[in-house]
């Protein structure tokens, strides 16, 4: 999940790095010292990771909270352009449906929304999304996520092929559990109504089956740790994994 070598950049080039799962803050810091303001950080999976001064950084709140769109850009540059304001009222069906019915029934609405927000022009965040984000108790959400993550890590760290270095700055998006046979574990959890996403399905087409990228995408089990889950939910996940 880190660059294999240092790259010499031309004057008009940038280095884009993804803070995978929200656990690579130390790598972001190291890269910022190498590339300076030529570095661009994708913190879509690391909402709580603070930006490094002078480094352009992107955030995606909808991966952490109940909003269908909107994002944050941290930068010291400003475009001399006027942007229209986005409207979100028609994008909430999958979020409302999962509360009132269940996530499975409204999965296609989720897919539809993902397609809807792709390739949009630059807009200002909608008033609806902004209002919801302003109503969140971010400290409580942070604490819940950390407690759930730490609970799973205590029980799964030894069997996890992905070695996670803990520090006080990381608040992960989920618990990344990489293990042989992870694909079957994912199916088992889904059959018990615990939704587990598959990340980077594109690598199945881009890479050979023996490549590490293929193995990681196939066998990584993204265990949910978000604020909707309690310690009892985490214990249930462990029980299913050990069946």
Short mmCIF file of C-alpha atoms in Angstrom, two decimals:
data_model
loop_
_atom_site.label_atom_id
_atom_site.label_comp_id
_atom_site.label_asym_id
_atom_site.label_seq_id
_atom_site.Cartn_x
_atom_site.Cartn_y
_atom_site.Cartn_z
CA UNK A 1 0.00 0.00 0.00
CA UNK A 2 3.05 2.23 -0.34
CA UNK A 3 5.11 3.40 -3.34
CA UNK A 4 7.80 0.86 -4.22
CA UNK A 5 10.30 3.54 -5.22
CA UNK A 6 10.78 7.28 -5.37
CA UNK A 7 9.68 8.96 -8.61
CA UNK A 8 11.35 11.98 -10.19
CA UNK A 9 8.58 14.41 -11.09
CA UNK A 10 8.59 16.96 -13.88
CA UNK A 11 7.64 20.55 -13.05
CA UNK A 12 4.03 20.08 -14.26
CA UNK A 13 3.46 16.69 -12.60
CA UNK A 14 1.96 15.68 -9.28
CA UNK A 15 2.12 12.53 -7.16
CA UNK A 16 -1.31 11.23 -6.09
CA UNK A 17 -1.33 8.96 -3.05
CA UNK A 18 -4.32 7.23 -1.45
CA UNK A 19 -4.37 6.96 2.34
CA UNK A 20 -5.61 3.37 2.20
CA UNK A 21 -8.30 2.47 4.74
CA UNK A 22 -7.28 5.55 6.76
CA UNK A 23 -4.27 3.74 8.28
CA UNK A 24 -1.39 5.28 6.26
CA UNK A 25 -0.94 8.68 7.90
CA UNK A 26 2.77 8.06 8.49
CA UNK A 27 3.25 7.31 4.78
CA UNK A 28 1.48 10.56 3.87
CA UNK A 29 3.89 12.45 6.12
CA UNK A 30 6.93 10.70 4.61
CA UNK A 31 5.77 11.41 1.05
CA UNK A 32 5.10 15.06 1.87
CA UNK A 33 8.76 15.40 2.87
CA UNK A 34 9.84 13.85 -0.44
CA UNK A 35 7.47 15.56 -2.89
CA UNK A 36 6.44 18.72 -1.07
CA UNK A 37 3.49 20.53 -2.65
CA UNK A 38 3.67 18.24 -5.70
CA UNK A 39 1.96 15.62 -3.52
CA UNK A 40 -1.84 15.23 -3.70
CA UNK A 41 -3.41 13.17 -0.92
CA UNK A 42 -6.64 11.22 -1.37
CA UNK A 43 -8.10 11.00 2.14
CA UNK A 44 -11.46 9.63 0.96
CA UNK A 45 -10.93 6.68 3.33
CA UNK A 46 -9.41 8.84 6.07
CA UNK A 47 -11.93 11.52 6.99
CA UNK A 48 -10.36 12.21 10.38
CA UNK A 49 -6.77 12.47 9.13
CA UNK A 50 -5.63 16.09 9.25
CA UNK A 51 -4.09 17.54 6.10
CA UNK A 52 -0.38 18.29 5.97
CA UNK A 53 0.25 22.03 5.60
CA UNK A 54 0.62 23.02 1.96
CA UNK A 55 -0.47 19.62 0.60
CA UNK A 56 -3.65 19.47 -1.51
CA UNK A 57 -5.95 16.93 0.17
CA UNK A 58 -9.34 15.44 -0.78
CA UNK A 59 -12.05 14.12 1.58
CA UNK A 60 -15.27 12.15 0.97
CA UNK A 61 -17.74 12.49 3.89
CA UNK A 62 -20.26 10.09 2.34
CA UNK A 63 -17.92 7.18 3.05
CA UNK A 64 -18.23 7.92 6.77
CA UNK A 65 -21.64 9.55 7.27
CA UNK A 66 -25.22 9.36 6.02
CA UNK A 67 -24.95 11.77 3.10
CA UNK A 68 -25.20 10.87 -0.60
CA UNK A 69 -22.70 13.37 -2.01
CA UNK A 70 -20.39 16.25 -1.23
CA UNK A 71 -16.68 16.45 -0.56
CA UNK A 72 -13.99 18.64 0.91
CA UNK A 73 -10.86 19.97 -0.77
CA UNK A 74 -8.07 21.34 1.38
CA UNK A 75 -5.82 23.60 -0.72
CA UNK A 76 -4.07 26.96 -0.67
CA UNK A 77 -5.14 27.66 -4.26
CA UNK A 78 -8.36 29.34 -5.33
CA UNK A 79 -9.99 29.23 -8.75
CA UNK A 80 -11.33 32.50 -10.06
CA UNK A 81 -14.62 30.87 -11.04
CA UNK A 82 -18.22 30.88 -9.85
CA UNK A 83 -19.73 27.45 -9.11
CA UNK A 84 -23.40 26.53 -9.04
CA UNK A 85 -24.73 24.88 -5.89
CA UNK A 86 -25.55 21.19 -5.99
CA UNK A 87 -29.01 19.83 -5.11
CA UNK A 88 -29.23 16.52 -3.22
CA UNK A 89 -32.92 16.00 -2.51
CA UNK A 90 -33.30 13.19 -5.08
CA UNK A 91 -30.25 11.23 -3.91
CA UNK A 92 -31.36 10.04 -0.47
CA UNK A 93 -33.50 7.03 -1.38
CA UNK A 94 -30.83 4.40 -0.62
CA UNK A 95 -29.99 6.04 2.71
CA UNK A 96 -33.63 6.31 3.80
CA UNK A 97 -34.44 2.82 2.51
CA UNK A 98 -31.70 1.11 4.49
CA UNK A 99 -33.10 2.68 7.68
CA UNK A 100 -36.79 1.96 7.03
CA UNK A 101 -36.40 -1.43 5.29
CA UNK A 102 -32.91 -2.90 4.83
CA UNK A 103 -29.70 -2.21 2.85
CA UNK A 104 -30.14 -5.19 0.50
CA UNK A 105 -33.48 -4.01 -0.86
CA UNK A 106 -32.04 -0.60 -1.72
CA UNK A 107 -28.64 -1.70 -2.98
CA UNK A 108 -29.53 -0.85 -6.60
CA UNK A 109 -30.50 2.63 -5.45
CA UNK A 110 -27.03 2.90 -3.92
CA UNK A 111 -25.45 1.85 -7.24
CA UNK A 112 -27.67 4.33 -9.07
CA UNK A 113 -26.58 7.15 -6.78
CA UNK A 114 -22.90 6.27 -7.26
CA UNK A 115 -23.35 6.58 -11.01
CA UNK A 116 -25.29 9.81 -10.61
CA UNK A 117 -22.52 11.62 -8.72
CA UNK A 118 -19.73 10.38 -11.01
CA UNK A 119 -18.23 12.77 -13.55
CA UNK A 120 -20.14 15.77 -12.24
CA UNK A 121 -18.78 19.26 -12.88
CA UNK A 122 -17.38 21.12 -9.88
CA UNK A 123 -20.24 22.40 -7.71
CA UNK A 124 -20.71 23.82 -4.27
CA UNK A 125 -21.93 21.34 -1.65
CA UNK A 126 -25.72 21.23 -1.45
CA UNK A 127 -27.47 22.94 1.47
CA UNK A 128 -29.04 19.62 2.47
CA UNK A 129 -25.73 17.74 2.65
CA UNK A 130 -24.07 20.68 4.41
CA UNK A 131 -26.86 20.84 6.99
CA UNK A 132 -26.57 17.13 7.81
CA UNK A 133 -22.78 17.32 8.13
CA UNK A 134 -23.11 20.29 10.47
CA UNK A 135 -25.39 18.26 12.77
CA UNK A 136 -22.95 15.38 13.39
CA UNK A 137 -21.21 14.82 16.73
CA UNK A 138 -17.81 14.11 15.20
CA UNK A 139 -16.05 13.36 18.49
CA UNK A 140 -18.57 10.68 19.43
CA UNK A 141 -18.37 9.10 15.97
CA UNK A 142 -14.57 9.12 16.17
CA UNK A 143 -14.59 7.43 19.58
CA UNK A 144 -17.05 4.73 18.49
CA UNK A 145 -15.03 3.90 15.39
CA UNK A 146 -11.81 3.66 17.37
CA UNK A 147 -13.37 1.44 20.03
CA UNK A 148 -14.78 -0.91 17.41
CA UNK A 149 -11.51 -0.96 15.45
CA UNK A 150 -9.42 -1.64 18.55
CA UNK A 151 -11.78 -4.42 19.65
CA UNK A 152 -11.40 -6.25 16.32
CA UNK A 153 -7.67 -5.56 16.15
CA UNK A 154 -7.07 -7.15 19.55
CA UNK A 155 -8.67 -10.37 18.35
CA UNK A 156 -7.58 -10.45 14.71
CA UNK A 157 -4.14 -8.82 14.52
CA UNK A 158 -2.21 -12.10 14.78
CA UNK A 159 -4.08 -13.71 11.88
CA UNK A 160 -4.20 -10.55 9.75
CA UNK A 161 -1.76 -10.68 6.81
CA UNK A 162 -1.97 -6.88 6.64
CA UNK A 163 0.23 -5.58 9.42
CA UNK A 164 -1.34 -2.43 10.85
CA UNK A 165 0.81 0.04 12.76
CA UNK A 166 -1.45 1.79 15.25
CA UNK A 167 -0.99 5.41 16.25
CA UNK A 168 -3.14 8.10 17.81
CA UNK A 169 -3.83 9.88 14.50
CA UNK A 170 -5.64 7.16 12.57
CA UNK A 171 -9.43 6.71 12.54
CA UNK A 172 -9.98 3.98 9.92
CA UNK A 173 -12.87 3.66 7.52
CA UNK A 174 -13.20 -0.07 8.38
CA UNK A 175 -11.07 -2.89 9.77
CA UNK A 176 -9.07 -4.31 6.83
CA UNK A 177 -8.77 -8.04 7.51
CA UNK A 178 -6.57 -9.75 4.93
CA UNK A 179 -6.56 -13.50 5.26
CA UNK A 180 -6.38 -16.57 3.07
CA UNK A 181 -9.92 -17.55 2.18
CA UNK A 182 -11.16 -14.02 2.75
CA UNK A 183 -13.53 -14.29 -0.21
CA UNK A 184 -15.46 -17.12 1.46
CA UNK A 185 -15.49 -15.24 4.78
CA UNK A 186 -16.98 -12.24 2.98
CA UNK A 187 -19.76 -14.41 1.55
CA UNK A 188 -20.45 -15.89 4.97
CA UNK A 189 -20.77 -12.46 6.57
CA UNK A 190 -23.03 -11.20 3.78
CA UNK A 191 -25.25 -14.26 4.23
CA UNK A 192 -25.68 -13.14 7.85
CA UNK A 193 -26.77 -9.65 6.68
CA UNK A 194 -23.40 -8.03 7.40
CA UNK A 195 -22.57 -6.08 4.26
CA UNK A 196 -18.91 -6.35 3.22
CA UNK A 197 -17.77 -4.35 0.20
CA UNK A 198 -15.30 -5.63 -2.40
CA UNK A 199 -12.64 -3.04 -3.13
CA UNK A 200 -10.95 -2.57 -6.51
CA UNK A 201 -12.80 -5.25 -8.55
CA UNK A 202 -11.07 -3.70 -11.57
CA UNK A 203 -7.80 -5.42 -10.61
CA UNK A 204 -9.36 -8.79 -11.49
CA UNK A 205 -9.20 -7.61 -15.10
CA UNK A 206 -5.92 -5.72 -14.86
CA UNK A 207 -3.80 -8.27 -12.97
CA UNK A 208 -2.94 -11.96 -13.14
CA UNK A 209 -4.52 -14.21 -10.54
CA UNK A 210 -1.16 -14.76 -8.81
CA UNK A 211 -0.44 -11.02 -8.45
CA UNK A 212 -0.57 -9.57 -4.95
CA UNK A 213 -3.07 -6.90 -6.07
CA UNK A 214 -5.48 -9.63 -7.16
CA UNK A 215 -5.00 -11.55 -3.92
CA UNK A 216 -5.55 -8.45 -1.80
CA UNK A 217 -8.74 -7.39 -3.56
CA UNK A 218 -10.09 -10.94 -3.52
CA UNK A 219 -9.31 -11.77 0.10
CA UNK A 220 -9.53 -8.44 1.92
CA UNK A 221 -12.53 -8.46 4.27
CA UNK A 222 -13.58 -4.87 5.05
CA UNK A 223 -15.17 -5.35 8.47
CA UNK A 224 -17.59 -2.54 9.44
CA UNK A 225 -16.63 -0.46 12.48
CA UNK A 226 -18.79 2.60 11.91
CA UNK A 227 -20.84 4.48 14.47
CA UNK A 228 -23.98 2.41 13.84
CA UNK A 229 -22.25 -0.64 15.31
CA UNK A 230 -21.86 -1.58 18.97
CA UNK A 231 -19.40 -3.88 20.73
CA UNK A 232 -22.09 -6.55 20.58
CA UNK A 233 -22.06 -6.20 16.80
CA UNK A 234 -18.28 -6.59 16.80
CA UNK A 235 -18.59 -9.72 18.94
CA UNK A 236 -21.13 -11.12 16.47
CA UNK A 237 -18.70 -10.51 13.59
CA UNK A 238 -15.97 -12.40 15.46
CA UNK A 239 -18.33 -15.27 16.14
CA UNK A 240 -19.21 -15.57 12.45
CA UNK A 241 -15.54 -15.41 11.43
CA UNK A 242 -14.68 -18.23 13.79
CA UNK A 243 -17.50 -20.55 12.73
#
